[in-house]
Short mmCIF file of N, CA and C in Angstrom, two decimals:
data_model
loop_
_atom_site.label_atom_id
_atom_site.label_comp_id
_atom_site.label_asym_id
_atom_site.label_seq_id
_atom_site.Cartn_x
_atom_site.Cartn_y
_atom_site.Cartn_z
N MET A 261 -9.38 22.88 23.22
CA MET A 261 -8.81 21.68 22.67
C MET A 261 -7.65 21.19 23.54
N ALA A 262 -7.48 21.68 24.72
CA ALA A 262 -6.36 21.32 25.56
C ALA A 262 -6.34 19.85 25.96
N GLU A 263 -7.43 19.14 25.83
CA GLU A 263 -7.53 17.75 26.26
C GLU A 263 -6.80 16.79 25.32
N ILE A 264 -6.52 17.19 24.11
CA ILE A 264 -5.87 16.29 23.16
C ILE A 264 -4.40 16.14 23.52
N ASN A 265 -3.93 14.91 23.58
CA ASN A 265 -2.52 14.62 23.85
C ASN A 265 -1.75 14.72 22.54
N PHE A 266 -1.02 15.80 22.36
CA PHE A 266 -0.31 16.00 21.11
C PHE A 266 1.01 15.22 21.07
N ASP A 267 1.30 14.41 22.12
CA ASP A 267 2.45 13.50 22.04
C ASP A 267 2.16 12.43 20.98
N TYR A 268 0.94 11.96 20.98
CA TYR A 268 0.46 11.07 19.92
C TYR A 268 -0.48 11.94 19.11
N HIS A 269 0.01 12.53 18.07
CA HIS A 269 -0.73 13.57 17.35
C HIS A 269 -2.00 13.05 16.69
N PRO A 270 -3.07 13.85 16.76
CA PRO A 270 -4.22 13.53 15.91
C PRO A 270 -3.77 13.59 14.45
N GLN A 271 -4.43 12.83 13.63
CA GLN A 271 -4.06 12.78 12.22
C GLN A 271 -5.29 12.99 11.34
N PHE A 272 -5.06 13.68 10.26
CA PHE A 272 -6.05 13.81 9.20
C PHE A 272 -5.74 12.67 8.24
N PHE A 273 -6.71 11.79 8.07
CA PHE A 273 -6.52 10.59 7.25
C PHE A 273 -7.55 10.58 6.13
N THR A 274 -7.09 10.33 4.92
CA THR A 274 -7.98 10.23 3.76
C THR A 274 -7.70 8.92 3.04
N ALA A 275 -8.77 8.19 2.76
CA ALA A 275 -8.66 6.97 1.95
C ALA A 275 -9.67 7.09 0.81
N THR A 276 -9.25 6.68 -0.38
CA THR A 276 -10.05 6.83 -1.59
C THR A 276 -10.29 5.46 -2.22
N ILE A 277 -11.52 5.26 -2.67
CA ILE A 277 -11.85 4.03 -3.39
C ILE A 277 -11.05 4.00 -4.70
N LEU A 278 -10.66 2.81 -5.11
CA LEU A 278 -9.85 2.63 -6.32
C LEU A 278 -10.41 3.43 -7.49
N GLU A 279 -9.55 4.21 -8.10
CA GLU A 279 -9.88 5.04 -9.27
C GLU A 279 -11.09 5.94 -9.03
N TRP A 280 -11.28 6.33 -7.79
CA TRP A 280 -12.35 7.26 -7.40
C TRP A 280 -13.75 6.74 -7.73
N LYS A 281 -13.91 5.43 -7.80
CA LYS A 281 -15.23 4.86 -8.11
C LYS A 281 -16.20 5.13 -6.96
N PRO A 282 -17.44 5.48 -7.27
CA PRO A 282 -18.42 5.85 -6.23
C PRO A 282 -19.07 4.64 -5.55
N LEU A 283 -18.27 3.85 -4.87
CA LEU A 283 -18.79 2.67 -4.19
C LEU A 283 -19.56 3.02 -2.91
N LEU A 284 -19.22 4.12 -2.28
CA LEU A 284 -19.78 4.45 -0.98
C LEU A 284 -21.06 5.27 -1.07
N THR A 285 -21.83 5.04 -2.11
CA THR A 285 -23.09 5.77 -2.26
C THR A 285 -24.21 5.14 -1.43
N GLU A 286 -24.12 3.85 -1.17
CA GLU A 286 -25.17 3.16 -0.41
C GLU A 286 -24.78 3.07 1.06
N ASP A 287 -25.80 3.17 1.92
CA ASP A 287 -25.56 3.15 3.36
C ASP A 287 -24.89 1.87 3.83
N ILE A 288 -25.16 0.75 3.18
CA ILE A 288 -24.57 -0.51 3.62
C ILE A 288 -23.04 -0.44 3.64
N TYR A 289 -22.45 0.25 2.68
CA TYR A 289 -20.99 0.37 2.62
C TYR A 289 -20.48 1.42 3.60
N LYS A 290 -21.24 2.47 3.80
CA LYS A 290 -20.88 3.47 4.81
C LYS A 290 -20.93 2.84 6.20
N ASP A 291 -21.93 1.99 6.43
CA ASP A 291 -22.06 1.34 7.73
C ASP A 291 -20.90 0.39 8.01
N ILE A 292 -20.35 -0.22 6.98
CA ILE A 292 -19.16 -1.07 7.15
C ILE A 292 -18.01 -0.23 7.70
N ILE A 293 -17.85 0.96 7.18
CA ILE A 293 -16.79 1.85 7.65
C ILE A 293 -17.04 2.25 9.10
N ILE A 294 -18.28 2.62 9.42
CA ILE A 294 -18.63 2.99 10.79
C ILE A 294 -18.35 1.83 11.75
N LYS A 295 -18.78 0.63 11.38
CA LYS A 295 -18.57 -0.53 12.26
C LYS A 295 -17.09 -0.82 12.48
N SER A 296 -16.29 -0.65 11.46
CA SER A 296 -14.86 -0.87 11.60
C SER A 296 -14.24 0.18 12.53
N LEU A 297 -14.63 1.43 12.37
CA LEU A 297 -14.12 2.48 13.26
C LEU A 297 -14.55 2.23 14.70
N LEU A 298 -15.80 1.80 14.88
CA LEU A 298 -16.28 1.49 16.24
C LEU A 298 -15.48 0.36 16.86
N PHE A 299 -15.17 -0.66 16.07
CA PHE A 299 -14.37 -1.77 16.58
C PHE A 299 -13.00 -1.27 17.05
N LEU A 300 -12.34 -0.48 16.22
CA LEU A 300 -11.02 0.05 16.57
C LEU A 300 -11.09 0.96 17.79
N LYS A 301 -12.15 1.75 17.88
CA LYS A 301 -12.34 2.62 19.04
C LYS A 301 -12.54 1.78 20.30
N ASN A 302 -13.44 0.81 20.22
CA ASN A 302 -13.79 0.01 21.40
C ASN A 302 -12.64 -0.87 21.89
N GLU A 303 -11.73 -1.25 21.00
CA GLU A 303 -10.58 -2.04 21.43
C GLU A 303 -9.44 -1.14 21.92
N GLY A 304 -9.62 0.17 21.84
CA GLY A 304 -8.62 1.10 22.35
C GLY A 304 -7.52 1.47 21.39
N SER A 305 -7.71 1.22 20.10
CA SER A 305 -6.68 1.55 19.11
C SER A 305 -6.73 3.00 18.66
N ILE A 306 -7.93 3.58 18.65
CA ILE A 306 -8.10 4.94 18.11
C ILE A 306 -9.09 5.75 18.94
N VAL A 307 -8.98 7.05 18.80
CA VAL A 307 -10.00 8.01 19.21
C VAL A 307 -10.37 8.74 17.93
N VAL A 308 -11.66 8.89 17.67
CA VAL A 308 -12.13 9.58 16.47
C VAL A 308 -12.70 10.94 16.87
N TYR A 309 -12.15 12.00 16.28
CA TYR A 309 -12.61 13.35 16.56
C TYR A 309 -13.51 13.89 15.45
N GLY A 310 -13.39 13.34 14.26
CA GLY A 310 -14.21 13.82 13.16
C GLY A 310 -14.13 12.86 11.98
N PHE A 311 -15.19 12.87 11.18
CA PHE A 311 -15.20 12.01 9.99
C PHE A 311 -16.24 12.49 9.00
N VAL A 312 -16.06 12.08 7.77
CA VAL A 312 -17.09 12.19 6.75
C VAL A 312 -16.86 11.03 5.78
N ILE A 313 -17.95 10.41 5.37
CA ILE A 313 -17.89 9.34 4.37
C ILE A 313 -18.57 9.86 3.11
N MET A 314 -17.77 10.07 2.08
CA MET A 314 -18.24 10.61 0.82
C MET A 314 -18.48 9.48 -0.17
N PRO A 315 -19.05 9.74 -1.34
CA PRO A 315 -19.34 8.66 -2.29
C PRO A 315 -18.13 7.83 -2.73
N ASN A 316 -16.94 8.44 -2.74
CA ASN A 316 -15.78 7.67 -3.20
C ASN A 316 -14.54 7.83 -2.32
N HIS A 317 -14.69 8.45 -1.16
CA HIS A 317 -13.56 8.60 -0.25
C HIS A 317 -14.05 8.89 1.16
N ILE A 318 -13.13 8.78 2.09
CA ILE A 318 -13.44 9.12 3.48
C ILE A 318 -12.36 10.05 4.01
N HIS A 319 -12.75 10.90 4.94
CA HIS A 319 -11.81 11.72 5.69
C HIS A 319 -12.05 11.45 7.16
N LEU A 320 -10.97 11.30 7.91
CA LEU A 320 -11.06 11.10 9.35
C LEU A 320 -10.09 12.05 10.05
N ILE A 321 -10.46 12.45 11.24
CA ILE A 321 -9.47 12.96 12.18
C ILE A 321 -9.50 11.97 13.32
N TRP A 322 -8.42 11.24 13.44
CA TRP A 322 -8.33 10.23 14.49
C TRP A 322 -6.98 10.33 15.15
N GLN A 323 -6.90 9.69 16.29
CA GLN A 323 -5.64 9.67 17.03
C GLN A 323 -5.35 8.23 17.39
N ILE A 324 -4.23 7.75 16.92
CA ILE A 324 -3.79 6.40 17.24
C ILE A 324 -3.36 6.40 18.71
N GLN A 325 -3.79 5.41 19.45
CA GLN A 325 -3.52 5.36 20.89
C GLN A 325 -2.20 4.68 21.21
N ASP A 326 -1.67 5.01 22.38
CA ASP A 326 -0.42 4.42 22.85
C ASP A 326 -0.46 2.91 22.71
N GLY A 327 0.64 2.34 22.27
CA GLY A 327 0.73 0.89 22.11
C GLY A 327 0.30 0.40 20.75
N HIS A 328 -0.18 1.29 19.90
CA HIS A 328 -0.62 0.93 18.55
C HIS A 328 0.17 1.77 17.55
N THR A 329 0.39 1.24 16.38
CA THR A 329 1.12 1.99 15.36
C THR A 329 0.17 2.44 14.26
N ARG A 330 0.48 3.59 13.71
CA ARG A 330 -0.35 4.15 12.64
C ARG A 330 -0.46 3.17 11.47
N ASP A 331 0.66 2.63 11.04
CA ASP A 331 0.64 1.74 9.87
C ASP A 331 -0.23 0.52 10.11
N LEU A 332 -0.12 -0.09 11.28
CA LEU A 332 -0.91 -1.29 11.56
C LEU A 332 -2.40 -0.97 11.68
N VAL A 333 -2.74 0.12 12.35
CA VAL A 333 -4.15 0.49 12.49
C VAL A 333 -4.74 0.79 11.12
N GLN A 334 -4.04 1.55 10.29
CA GLN A 334 -4.54 1.87 8.96
C GLN A 334 -4.70 0.61 8.12
N MET A 335 -3.71 -0.28 8.19
CA MET A 335 -3.78 -1.52 7.41
C MET A 335 -4.97 -2.36 7.85
N ARG A 336 -5.17 -2.49 9.14
CA ARG A 336 -6.30 -3.29 9.64
C ARG A 336 -7.63 -2.68 9.21
N PHE A 337 -7.74 -1.37 9.33
CA PHE A 337 -8.97 -0.68 8.95
C PHE A 337 -9.28 -0.87 7.46
N LEU A 338 -8.29 -0.61 6.61
CA LEU A 338 -8.51 -0.71 5.17
C LEU A 338 -8.75 -2.15 4.73
N LYS A 339 -8.03 -3.09 5.31
CA LYS A 339 -8.20 -4.50 4.95
C LYS A 339 -9.58 -5.01 5.36
N PHE A 340 -9.98 -4.71 6.59
CA PHE A 340 -11.28 -5.18 7.06
C PHE A 340 -12.42 -4.58 6.24
N THR A 341 -12.38 -3.28 6.00
CA THR A 341 -13.47 -2.65 5.25
C THR A 341 -13.51 -3.19 3.82
N ALA A 342 -12.36 -3.41 3.21
CA ALA A 342 -12.33 -3.97 1.85
C ALA A 342 -12.93 -5.37 1.83
N GLN A 343 -12.57 -6.20 2.79
CA GLN A 343 -13.12 -7.56 2.84
C GLN A 343 -14.63 -7.53 3.02
N GLN A 344 -15.11 -6.70 3.92
CA GLN A 344 -16.55 -6.64 4.18
C GLN A 344 -17.32 -6.10 2.97
N MET A 345 -16.76 -5.11 2.29
CA MET A 345 -17.42 -4.60 1.08
C MET A 345 -17.43 -5.66 -0.01
N LYS A 346 -16.34 -6.41 -0.14
CA LYS A 346 -16.30 -7.49 -1.13
C LYS A 346 -17.37 -8.54 -0.82
N PHE A 347 -17.46 -8.96 0.44
CA PHE A 347 -18.48 -9.95 0.82
C PHE A 347 -19.88 -9.43 0.52
N SER A 348 -20.13 -8.17 0.80
CA SER A 348 -21.44 -7.59 0.54
C SER A 348 -21.75 -7.56 -0.95
N LEU A 349 -20.78 -7.17 -1.76
CA LEU A 349 -20.97 -7.14 -3.21
C LEU A 349 -21.19 -8.55 -3.76
N LEU A 350 -20.46 -9.52 -3.24
CA LEU A 350 -20.65 -10.91 -3.67
C LEU A 350 -22.04 -11.41 -3.29
N ASP A 351 -22.45 -11.13 -2.06
CA ASP A 351 -23.77 -11.58 -1.58
C ASP A 351 -24.91 -11.00 -2.41
N SER A 352 -24.76 -9.76 -2.83
CA SER A 352 -25.83 -9.11 -3.59
C SER A 352 -25.65 -9.26 -5.09
N ASN A 353 -24.62 -10.01 -5.50
CA ASN A 353 -24.35 -10.22 -6.92
C ASN A 353 -24.25 -8.88 -7.67
N ASP A 354 -23.58 -7.94 -7.04
CA ASP A 354 -23.44 -6.58 -7.57
C ASP A 354 -22.32 -6.56 -8.61
N ASP A 355 -22.62 -6.09 -9.81
CA ASP A 355 -21.62 -6.09 -10.87
C ASP A 355 -20.52 -5.05 -10.66
N ARG A 356 -20.67 -4.18 -9.66
CA ARG A 356 -19.60 -3.21 -9.38
C ARG A 356 -18.33 -3.90 -8.90
N LEU A 357 -18.46 -5.13 -8.40
CA LEU A 357 -17.27 -5.85 -7.97
C LEU A 357 -16.28 -6.02 -9.12
N SER A 358 -16.79 -6.24 -10.31
CA SER A 358 -15.89 -6.42 -11.46
C SER A 358 -15.09 -5.15 -11.75
N LEU A 359 -15.62 -3.99 -11.38
CA LEU A 359 -14.89 -2.74 -11.58
C LEU A 359 -13.69 -2.61 -10.65
N LEU A 360 -13.67 -3.44 -9.61
CA LEU A 360 -12.59 -3.39 -8.63
C LEU A 360 -11.62 -4.55 -8.79
N MET A 361 -11.77 -5.30 -9.88
CA MET A 361 -10.90 -6.44 -10.14
C MET A 361 -9.56 -5.92 -10.67
N VAL A 362 -8.48 -6.40 -10.04
CA VAL A 362 -7.15 -5.98 -10.46
C VAL A 362 -6.27 -7.17 -10.83
N ASN A 363 -6.64 -8.36 -10.37
CA ASN A 363 -5.85 -9.57 -10.63
C ASN A 363 -4.36 -9.35 -10.41
N ALA A 364 -4.03 -8.71 -9.32
CA ALA A 364 -2.63 -8.48 -8.96
C ALA A 364 -2.04 -9.75 -8.35
N LYS A 365 -0.76 -9.73 -8.17
CA LYS A 365 -0.05 -10.88 -7.61
C LYS A 365 -0.59 -11.27 -6.23
N ASP A 366 -0.92 -10.25 -5.43
CA ASP A 366 -1.33 -10.51 -4.05
C ASP A 366 -2.84 -10.36 -3.80
N ARG A 367 -3.61 -10.08 -4.83
CA ARG A 367 -5.06 -9.89 -4.63
C ARG A 367 -5.80 -9.92 -5.96
N LYS A 368 -7.05 -10.35 -5.88
CA LYS A 368 -7.91 -10.35 -7.07
C LYS A 368 -8.63 -9.01 -7.21
N TYR A 369 -8.99 -8.43 -6.06
CA TYR A 369 -9.72 -7.16 -6.05
C TYR A 369 -8.95 -6.14 -5.23
N GLN A 370 -9.16 -4.88 -5.57
CA GLN A 370 -8.60 -3.80 -4.77
C GLN A 370 -9.68 -2.76 -4.57
N PHE A 371 -9.93 -2.41 -3.32
CA PHE A 371 -10.97 -1.44 -3.01
C PHE A 371 -10.42 -0.05 -2.77
N TRP A 372 -9.32 0.03 -2.06
CA TRP A 372 -8.76 1.32 -1.68
C TRP A 372 -7.51 1.62 -2.51
N GLU A 373 -7.35 2.87 -2.88
CA GLU A 373 -6.09 3.31 -3.47
C GLU A 373 -4.98 3.03 -2.46
N ARG A 374 -3.81 2.75 -2.94
CA ARG A 374 -2.70 2.39 -2.05
C ARG A 374 -2.04 3.60 -1.38
N ASN A 375 -2.33 4.77 -1.83
CA ASN A 375 -1.64 5.95 -1.31
C ASN A 375 -2.52 6.78 -0.38
N SER A 376 -3.03 6.15 0.68
CA SER A 376 -3.84 6.89 1.65
C SER A 376 -3.01 8.03 2.23
N LEU A 377 -3.69 9.12 2.51
CA LEU A 377 -3.04 10.31 3.04
C LEU A 377 -3.18 10.33 4.56
N SER A 378 -2.09 10.56 5.25
CA SER A 378 -2.11 10.69 6.70
C SER A 378 -1.20 11.85 7.09
N ILE A 379 -1.80 12.88 7.68
CA ILE A 379 -1.06 14.09 8.04
C ILE A 379 -1.22 14.33 9.54
N ASP A 380 -0.09 14.47 10.24
CA ASP A 380 -0.15 14.83 11.66
C ASP A 380 -0.68 16.25 11.80
N LEU A 381 -1.56 16.44 12.76
CA LEU A 381 -2.13 17.75 13.03
C LEU A 381 -1.42 18.31 14.27
N TRP A 382 -0.42 19.13 14.05
CA TRP A 382 0.48 19.57 15.10
C TRP A 382 -0.09 20.68 15.97
N THR A 383 -1.03 21.45 15.43
CA THR A 383 -1.54 22.60 16.19
C THR A 383 -3.06 22.59 16.22
N PRO A 384 -3.63 23.23 17.24
CA PRO A 384 -5.10 23.34 17.30
C PRO A 384 -5.69 24.04 16.08
N ASP A 385 -4.99 25.04 15.54
CA ASP A 385 -5.51 25.76 14.37
C ASP A 385 -5.62 24.84 13.16
N VAL A 386 -4.60 24.03 12.92
CA VAL A 386 -4.64 23.10 11.79
C VAL A 386 -5.71 22.03 12.03
N PHE A 387 -5.82 21.57 13.26
CA PHE A 387 -6.85 20.61 13.62
C PHE A 387 -8.23 21.15 13.25
N MET A 388 -8.53 22.38 13.68
CA MET A 388 -9.84 22.97 13.42
C MET A 388 -10.06 23.23 11.93
N GLN A 389 -9.00 23.59 11.21
CA GLN A 389 -9.11 23.79 9.76
C GLN A 389 -9.53 22.49 9.08
N LYS A 390 -8.91 21.38 9.47
CA LYS A 390 -9.24 20.08 8.87
C LYS A 390 -10.63 19.62 9.28
N LEU A 391 -11.02 19.87 10.52
CA LEU A 391 -12.37 19.49 10.96
C LEU A 391 -13.42 20.26 10.17
N ASP A 392 -13.19 21.54 9.96
CA ASP A 392 -14.10 22.35 9.17
C ASP A 392 -14.15 21.85 7.72
N TYR A 393 -13.01 21.50 7.17
CA TYR A 393 -12.95 20.96 5.81
C TYR A 393 -13.78 19.68 5.71
N ILE A 394 -13.60 18.78 6.66
CA ILE A 394 -14.36 17.52 6.68
C ILE A 394 -15.85 17.80 6.70
N HIS A 395 -16.28 18.68 7.59
CA HIS A 395 -17.71 18.93 7.76
C HIS A 395 -18.33 19.62 6.56
N ASN A 396 -17.55 20.38 5.82
CA ASN A 396 -18.09 21.08 4.66
C ASN A 396 -17.92 20.31 3.35
N ASN A 397 -17.26 19.17 3.39
CA ASN A 397 -17.04 18.37 2.19
C ASN A 397 -18.35 18.02 1.47
N PRO A 398 -19.41 17.60 2.16
CA PRO A 398 -20.66 17.24 1.46
C PRO A 398 -21.35 18.43 0.78
N LEU A 399 -20.95 19.66 1.12
CA LEU A 399 -21.56 20.84 0.53
C LEU A 399 -20.83 21.33 -0.71
N GLN A 400 -19.66 20.78 -1.00
CA GLN A 400 -18.88 21.24 -2.14
C GLN A 400 -19.70 21.15 -3.43
N GLU A 401 -19.39 22.03 -4.33
CA GLU A 401 -20.11 22.15 -5.60
C GLU A 401 -20.24 20.81 -6.32
N LYS A 402 -19.16 20.02 -6.33
CA LYS A 402 -19.21 18.75 -7.07
C LYS A 402 -20.07 17.69 -6.38
N TRP A 403 -20.40 17.89 -5.10
CA TRP A 403 -21.19 16.88 -4.38
C TRP A 403 -22.62 17.35 -4.13
N LYS A 404 -22.77 18.48 -3.50
CA LYS A 404 -24.10 19.02 -3.14
C LYS A 404 -24.99 17.94 -2.52
N LEU A 405 -24.47 17.25 -1.51
CA LEU A 405 -25.22 16.16 -0.88
C LEU A 405 -26.28 16.66 0.09
N VAL A 406 -26.01 17.81 0.72
CA VAL A 406 -26.94 18.42 1.67
C VAL A 406 -26.76 19.93 1.62
N GLN A 407 -27.69 20.63 2.28
CA GLN A 407 -27.59 22.08 2.31
C GLN A 407 -26.74 22.57 3.49
N TYR A 408 -26.80 21.82 4.61
CA TYR A 408 -26.07 22.19 5.81
C TYR A 408 -25.22 21.01 6.28
N PRO A 409 -24.02 21.25 6.79
CA PRO A 409 -23.15 20.15 7.20
C PRO A 409 -23.82 19.17 8.16
N GLU A 410 -24.57 19.68 9.12
CA GLU A 410 -25.19 18.81 10.13
C GLU A 410 -26.32 17.94 9.57
N ASP A 411 -26.74 18.19 8.34
CA ASP A 411 -27.79 17.37 7.72
C ASP A 411 -27.24 16.09 7.09
N TYR A 412 -25.93 16.00 6.96
CA TYR A 412 -25.34 14.80 6.34
C TYR A 412 -25.13 13.74 7.41
N LYS A 413 -25.80 12.62 7.27
CA LYS A 413 -25.80 11.57 8.29
C LYS A 413 -24.40 11.02 8.56
N TYR A 414 -23.63 10.80 7.53
CA TYR A 414 -22.34 10.13 7.68
C TYR A 414 -21.20 11.14 7.85
N SER A 415 -21.36 11.97 8.86
CA SER A 415 -20.39 13.00 9.19
C SER A 415 -20.49 13.30 10.68
N SER A 416 -19.40 13.78 11.24
CA SER A 416 -19.42 14.19 12.64
C SER A 416 -19.98 15.60 12.82
N ALA A 417 -20.34 16.27 11.74
CA ALA A 417 -20.85 17.65 11.84
C ALA A 417 -22.09 17.72 12.73
N ARG A 418 -22.99 16.77 12.62
CA ARG A 418 -24.21 16.77 13.44
C ARG A 418 -23.84 16.70 14.93
N PHE A 419 -22.86 15.89 15.26
CA PHE A 419 -22.42 15.78 16.66
C PHE A 419 -21.93 17.12 17.17
N TYR A 420 -21.11 17.80 16.40
CA TYR A 420 -20.56 19.07 16.85
C TYR A 420 -21.61 20.18 16.87
N GLU A 421 -22.65 20.05 16.07
CA GLU A 421 -23.73 21.05 16.05
C GLU A 421 -24.77 20.78 17.15
N THR A 422 -25.11 19.51 17.38
CA THR A 422 -26.23 19.18 18.29
C THR A 422 -25.82 18.42 19.55
N GLY A 423 -24.62 17.84 19.55
CA GLY A 423 -24.20 17.01 20.67
C GLY A 423 -24.67 15.57 20.56
N ILE A 424 -25.40 15.25 19.51
CA ILE A 424 -25.93 13.90 19.32
C ILE A 424 -24.95 13.09 18.47
N ASP A 425 -24.51 11.97 19.03
CA ASP A 425 -23.59 11.07 18.32
C ASP A 425 -24.35 9.80 17.97
N GLU A 426 -24.95 9.81 16.81
CA GLU A 426 -25.81 8.71 16.36
C GLU A 426 -25.09 7.36 16.35
N PHE A 427 -23.80 7.38 16.11
CA PHE A 427 -23.05 6.14 15.97
C PHE A 427 -22.27 5.75 17.23
N GLY A 428 -22.17 6.65 18.21
CA GLY A 428 -21.38 6.37 19.40
C GLY A 428 -19.89 6.31 19.10
N LEU A 429 -19.45 7.15 18.19
CA LEU A 429 -18.09 7.06 17.66
C LEU A 429 -17.19 8.23 18.04
N ILE A 430 -17.76 9.41 18.19
CA ILE A 430 -16.98 10.65 18.26
C ILE A 430 -16.59 11.02 19.69
N THR A 431 -15.36 11.48 19.83
CA THR A 431 -14.89 12.13 21.05
C THR A 431 -14.74 13.61 20.72
N HIS A 432 -15.37 14.47 21.50
CA HIS A 432 -15.30 15.91 21.23
C HIS A 432 -13.85 16.38 21.39
N HIS A 433 -13.42 17.22 20.48
CA HIS A 433 -12.03 17.68 20.50
C HIS A 433 -11.70 18.49 21.74
N ALA A 434 -12.71 19.06 22.39
CA ALA A 434 -12.46 19.87 23.59
C ALA A 434 -12.50 19.02 24.86
N GLY A 435 -12.69 17.73 24.70
CA GLY A 435 -12.66 16.82 25.85
C GLY A 435 -13.94 16.56 26.52
#
């Protein structure tokens, strides 16, 4: 893992759908997240080392790049994904949109909880612990989405097991 620049620390980032609602069960919403991450990667804002998209939350290990701030990158990511999910729900006349209505002063709908978690990963051991946690999340008793981590499509586990990056998103932690 010597290739990671720990001056700009990798971060373990978790974002949860409002009130843990299972909005991310359909691939269309997972793909919105992937496309947003790809955009941020391709513009040079982030490097993604690991991810998993669960039915109601996401976990990432990403590294904000020089010249970009964590707060701005997170805000752009969450705002864009929320807007795209709203447009998709409106287009499909999906009644789940009403479950996300908050009628707040600054917004009619809220998709993400406001208290996203972002933890700097200061050491290689903590980095690997979080990567392992991400990859095993779909196997947890409450989810049981797959039998093996690499079988879950919306995770970086397959990349680390096979070297195949279906989305063109992941940078291997070893460089």
